[in-house]
Tab-separated table of C-alpha atoms in Angstrom:
chain	number	residue	atom	x	y	z
A	289	LEU	CA	24.505	0.262	-3.452
A	290	ALA	CA	21.306	-0.574	-5.282
A	291	LYS	CA	21.538	-0.488	-9.060
A	292	THR	CA	17.918	0.781	-9.579
A	293	THR	CA	15.962	4.046	-9.054
A	294	GLN	CA	12.303	4.219	-8.460
A	295	PRO	CA	9.838	6.716	-6.960
A	296	ILE	CA	9.668	6.779	-3.293
A	297	SER	CA	5.877	6.543	-3.040
A	298	MET	CA	2.738	6.518	-5.055
A	299	ASP	CA	-0.964	6.892	-4.238
A	300	SER	CA	-3.889	5.248	-6.058
A	301	TYR	CA	-7.485	4.429	-5.594
A	302	GLU	CA	-9.190	1.039	-5.737
A	303	GLY	CA	-9.845	-0.293	-9.197
A	304	GLN	CA	-7.274	1.915	-10.854
A	305	GLU	CA	-4.254	0.552	-12.767
A	306	VAL	CA	-0.922	1.406	-11.250
A	307	ASN	CA	2.264	1.701	-13.223
A	308	ILE	CA	5.582	1.877	-11.292
A	309	THR	CA	8.682	2.833	-13.334
A	310	CYS	CA	12.196	1.780	-12.373
A	311	SER	CA	15.494	2.963	-13.932
A	312	HIS	CA	18.442	0.601	-14.242
A	313	ASN	CA	20.856	2.493	-16.547
A	314	ASN	CA	23.743	0.102	-15.960
A	315	ILE	CA	21.987	-3.099	-16.439
A	316	ALA	CA	24.304	-5.861	-17.732
A	317	THR	CA	23.591	-7.903	-20.890
A	318	ASN	CA	22.495	-11.029	-19.083
A	319	ASP	CA	20.581	-9.406	-16.167
A	320	TYR	CA	17.012	-10.181	-15.629
A	321	ILE	CA	14.705	-7.508	-13.882
A	322	THR	CA	12.711	-8.770	-10.927
A	323	TRP	CA	10.035	-7.131	-8.917
A	324	TYR	CA	9.094	-7.964	-5.274
A	325	GLN	CA	6.292	-6.956	-2.984
A	326	GLN	CA	6.700	-6.550	0.775
A	327	PHE	CA	4.082	-6.183	3.458
A	328	PRO	CA	5.021	-4.892	7.009
A	329	SER	CA	6.885	-7.384	9.109
A	330	GLN	CA	6.877	-9.962	6.217
A	331	GLY	CA	9.562	-11.061	3.742
A	332	PRO	CA	9.497	-9.831	0.244
A	333	ARG	CA	7.327	-11.885	-2.133
A	334	PHE	CA	8.211	-12.440	-5.873
A	335	ILE	CA	5.856	-10.800	-8.205
A	336	ILE	CA	7.332	-11.017	-11.759
A	337	GLN	CA	10.635	-11.280	-13.573
A	338	GLY	CA	11.525	-10.303	-17.162
A	339	TYR	CA	14.353	-9.843	-19.585
A	340	LYS	CA	12.902	-7.923	-22.474
A	341	THR	CA	9.484	-6.746	-23.977
A	342	LYS	CA	6.563	-7.765	-22.034
A	343	VAL	CA	5.876	-10.400	-19.367
A	344	THR	CA	2.419	-11.121	-17.901
A	345	ASN	CA	1.251	-13.265	-15.114
A	346	GLU	CA	-1.796	-13.531	-12.993
A	347	VAL	CA	-0.892	-10.549	-10.839
A	348	ALA	CA	0.980	-8.144	-12.922
A	349	SER	CA	2.731	-7.137	-16.295
A	350	LEU	CA	6.179	-6.068	-16.685
A	351	PHE	CA	7.129	-3.798	-19.691
A	352	ILE	CA	10.772	-3.533	-20.669
A	353	PRO	CA	11.775	-1.337	-23.587
A	354	ALA	CA	14.339	-2.251	-26.170
A	355	ASP	CA	17.285	-0.478	-24.487
A	356	ARG	CA	16.416	-2.236	-21.169
A	357	LYS	CA	17.463	0.874	-19.190
A	358	SER	CA	13.991	0.964	-17.470
A	359	SER	CA	11.101	-1.196	-16.768
A	360	THR	CA	7.583	-0.652	-15.744
A	361	LEU	CA	5.510	-2.822	-13.289
A	362	SER	CA	1.828	-2.568	-14.006
A	363	LEU	CA	-0.746	-3.653	-11.494
A	364	PRO	CA	-4.231	-3.772	-13.028
A	365	ARG	CA	-7.289	-2.737	-10.863
A	366	VAL	CA	-5.514	-2.451	-7.599
A	367	SER	CA	-7.331	-3.098	-4.309
A	368	LEU	CA	-6.671	-1.980	-0.641
A	369	SER	CA	-4.543	-5.175	-0.095
A	370	ASP	CA	-2.115	-4.093	-2.724
A	371	THR	CA	-0.853	-1.428	-0.429
A	372	ALA	CA	2.792	-2.491	0.166
A	373	VAL	CA	6.369	-1.559	-0.780
A	374	TYR	CA	7.428	-2.580	-4.260
A	375	TYR	CA	11.104	-3.311	-5.082
A	376	CYS	CA	12.652	-3.302	-8.478
A	377	LEU	CA	15.922	-5.394	-8.589
A	378	VAL	CA	18.667	-6.344	-11.001
A	379	PRO	CA	21.473	-8.700	-9.803
A	380	SER	CA	24.689	-7.143	-8.343
A	381	GLU	CA	28.068	-7.932	-9.710
A	382	GLY	CA	28.591	-11.792	-9.400
A	383	GLY	CA	24.981	-12.392	-10.247
A	384	ASN	CA	23.770	-14.096	-7.214
A	385	LYS	CA	22.849	-11.559	-4.698
A	386	LEU	CA	20.192	-8.889	-4.501
A	387	VAL	CA	20.869	-5.358	-3.177
A	388	PHE	CA	17.649	-3.637	-2.198
A	389	GLY	CA	16.931	-0.016	-2.480
A	390	ALA	CA	14.183	1.754	-0.676
A	391	GLY	CA	11.520	0.546	-2.911
A	392	THR	CA	8.226	2.409	-3.863
A	393	ILE	CA	5.577	2.742	-1.206
A	394	LEU	CA	2.285	2.195	-2.822
A	395	ARG	CA	-0.823	3.320	-0.875
A	396	VAL	CA	-4.218	2.325	-2.260
A	397	LYS	CA	-7.101	4.286	-0.971
A	398	SER	CA	-10.800	3.538	-1.034
B	142	GLU	CA	6.216	-28.215	4.195
B	143	THR	CA	7.176	-25.883	1.345
B	144	GLY	CA	9.155	-22.664	0.937
B	145	VAL	CA	11.395	-21.058	3.429
B	146	THR	CA	10.546	-21.412	7.054
B	147	GLN	CA	12.119	-19.187	9.838
B	148	THR	CA	11.991	-19.779	13.625
B	149	PRO	CA	11.222	-18.202	15.898
B	150	ARG	CA	8.855	-15.563	14.456
B	151	HIS	CA	9.484	-13.267	17.424
B	152	LEU	CA	12.418	-13.123	19.824
B	153	VAL	CA	13.156	-10.774	22.716
B	154	MET	CA	16.573	-11.153	24.261
B	155	GLY	CA	18.805	-9.388	26.800
B	156	MET	CA	22.101	-7.978	25.749
B	157	THR	CA	23.980	-10.800	27.676
B	158	ASN	CA	22.019	-13.624	26.178
B	159	LYS	CA	23.022	-16.097	23.372
B	160	LYS	CA	20.331	-17.116	20.942
B	161	SER	CA	20.049	-18.493	17.470
B	162	LEU	CA	17.857	-17.917	14.489
B	163	LYS	CA	16.935	-20.920	12.298
B	164	CYS	CA	16.107	-20.978	8.595
B	165	GLU	CA	15.028	-24.019	6.571
B	166	GLN	CA	14.368	-24.157	2.897
B	167	HIS	CA	12.441	-26.965	1.181
B	168	LEU	CA	13.066	-25.871	-2.333
B	169	GLY	CA	16.161	-27.742	-3.176
B	170	HIS	CA	18.043	-24.435	-3.627
B	171	ASN	CA	21.824	-24.168	-3.280
B	172	ALA	CA	22.273	-20.699	-1.967
B	173	MET	CA	21.020	-19.017	1.134
B	174	TYR	CA	21.138	-15.444	2.575
B	175	TRP	CA	20.692	-13.472	5.720
B	176	TYR	CA	19.179	-9.954	5.475
B	177	LYS	CA	18.516	-7.350	8.142
B	178	GLN	CA	15.714	-4.902	7.877
B	179	SER	CA	15.666	-2.134	10.538
B	180	ALA	CA	12.686	0.214	10.922
B	181	LYS	CA	12.066	2.224	7.763
B	182	LYS	CA	15.198	1.095	6.139
B	183	PRO	CA	15.957	-0.983	3.089
B	184	LEU	CA	16.977	-4.648	3.531
B	185	GLU	CA	20.640	-4.966	4.230
B	186	LEU	CA	22.434	-8.077	2.931
B	187	MET	CA	24.454	-9.679	5.772
B	188	PHE	CA	25.779	-13.094	4.565
B	189	VAL	CA	25.694	-15.024	1.486
B	190	TYR	CA	26.283	-18.874	1.300
B	191	ASN	CA	26.763	-20.823	-1.948
B	192	PHE	CA	26.880	-24.453	-1.856
B	193	LYS	CA	27.284	-24.348	1.965
B	194	GLU	CA	30.285	-22.088	1.732
B	195	GLN	CA	30.194	-18.446	2.874
B	196	THR	CA	31.066	-16.291	-0.021
B	197	GLU	CA	30.111	-12.814	1.401
B	198	ASN	CA	30.163	-11.197	4.780
B	199	ASN	CA	29.123	-7.537	4.496
B	200	SER	CA	31.238	-6.198	7.388
B	201	VAL	CA	28.787	-7.620	9.942
B	202	PRO	CA	29.813	-7.319	13.459
B	203	SER	CA	31.309	-10.521	15.090
B	204	ARG	CA	28.338	-10.632	17.531
B	205	PHE	CA	26.506	-12.192	14.614
B	206	SER	CA	27.720	-15.554	13.612
B	207	PRO	CA	26.215	-17.501	10.647
B	208	GLU	CA	26.342	-21.263	10.172
B	209	CYS	CA	25.272	-23.279	7.241
B	210	PRO	CA	25.588	-27.000	8.050
B	211	ASN	CA	24.042	-28.073	4.698
B	212	SER	CA	22.273	-26.532	1.743
B	213	SER	CA	18.891	-26.682	3.398
B	214	HIS	CA	19.624	-25.090	6.785
B	215	LEU	CA	21.067	-21.757	7.762
B	216	PHE	CA	21.453	-20.389	11.333
B	217	LEU	CA	22.369	-16.990	12.714
B	218	HIS	CA	23.960	-17.171	16.157
B	219	LEU	CA	23.556	-14.079	18.259
B	220	HIS	CA	25.530	-13.058	21.376
B	221	THR	CA	25.966	-9.816	23.325
B	222	LEU	CA	23.697	-7.852	20.952
B	223	GLN	CA	22.959	-4.210	21.212
B	224	PRO	CA	19.579	-2.519	21.288
B	225	GLU	CA	20.305	-1.169	17.808
B	226	ASP	CA	20.390	-4.726	16.602
B	227	SER	CA	16.630	-4.908	17.029
B	228	ALA	CA	15.242	-5.550	13.513
B	229	LEU	CA	13.481	-8.003	11.273
B	230	TYR	CA	15.923	-10.664	10.181
B	231	LEU	CA	15.047	-12.358	6.945
B	232	CYS	CA	16.388	-15.514	5.343
B	233	ALA	CA	16.192	-16.230	1.602
B	234	SER	CA	17.335	-18.993	-0.767
B	235	SER	CA	17.871	-19.180	-4.391
B	236	GLN	CA	19.071	-21.672	-7.008
B	237	VAL	CA	22.481	-20.544	-8.398
B	238	GLY	CA	23.890	-22.100	-11.614
B	239	THR	CA	27.475	-22.951	-12.052
B	240	ASP	CA	28.162	-19.569	-13.533
B	241	LEU	CA	26.151	-17.863	-10.866
B	242	ASP	CA	23.397	-16.759	-13.091
B	243	TYR	CA	20.661	-15.287	-11.000
B	244	ILE	CA	17.307	-17.076	-10.839
B	245	GLY	CA	15.243	-15.693	-7.984
B	246	TYR	CA	14.926	-15.437	-4.326
B	247	THR	CA	12.264	-16.991	-2.036
B	248	PHE	CA	12.028	-15.181	1.303
B	249	GLY	CA	11.032	-16.562	4.755
B	250	SER	CA	8.592	-14.600	6.890
B	251	GLY	CA	11.385	-13.366	9.101
B	252	THR	CA	12.250	-13.102	12.739
B	253	ARG	CA	11.324	-9.988	14.598
B	254	LEU	CA	14.110	-9.507	17.083
B	255	THR	CA	14.047	-7.084	19.965
B	256	VAL	CA	17.103	-6.580	22.149
B	257	VAL	CA	16.432	-5.219	25.591
């Protein structure tokens, strides 16, 4: 079973900032939180990974509060091409495999 | 060539056929994985290989047979499949430490399999 919970879907408009929150109440002390993006008929693509506080790269930011029981992926100024499924993941027991949930379907409209 | 490469991209096979899916990673990773993604369903983990040894088989039917000859190549041999096996089959690799700390996955583009 997936160890994370996230909204099933979200709608946004071009140019807006999108925040997708994920709950991981049972996250282990050493677990990193990772987000992937998947377009139809393609493999998931790594977006960002973090352990605590804030991580930023060229495509997104990841905010992790002190208790680490949730995290928020922030996509600045989304475009139509950001329409995809976004997965929040933490490692399963054993640490080296990922169990995917349903993810969040993000639809960006013009 | 870089990343994770899967071939073929598309495959149509009859229920009595035997075919193989191939995955090759050029990242120097030591773990490889097969996932299945059926229409409108989450990815399902099928097999895990660490250092060429199979460490997980998630109750996958025997008509799916994985093979990992070295840390760069992974195969999925298919025989006597059923129409419900039609799906996107994804390969991934990662670098696993000696204490199995998670680093990150790189996925291939997948093989779209249709069983007729």
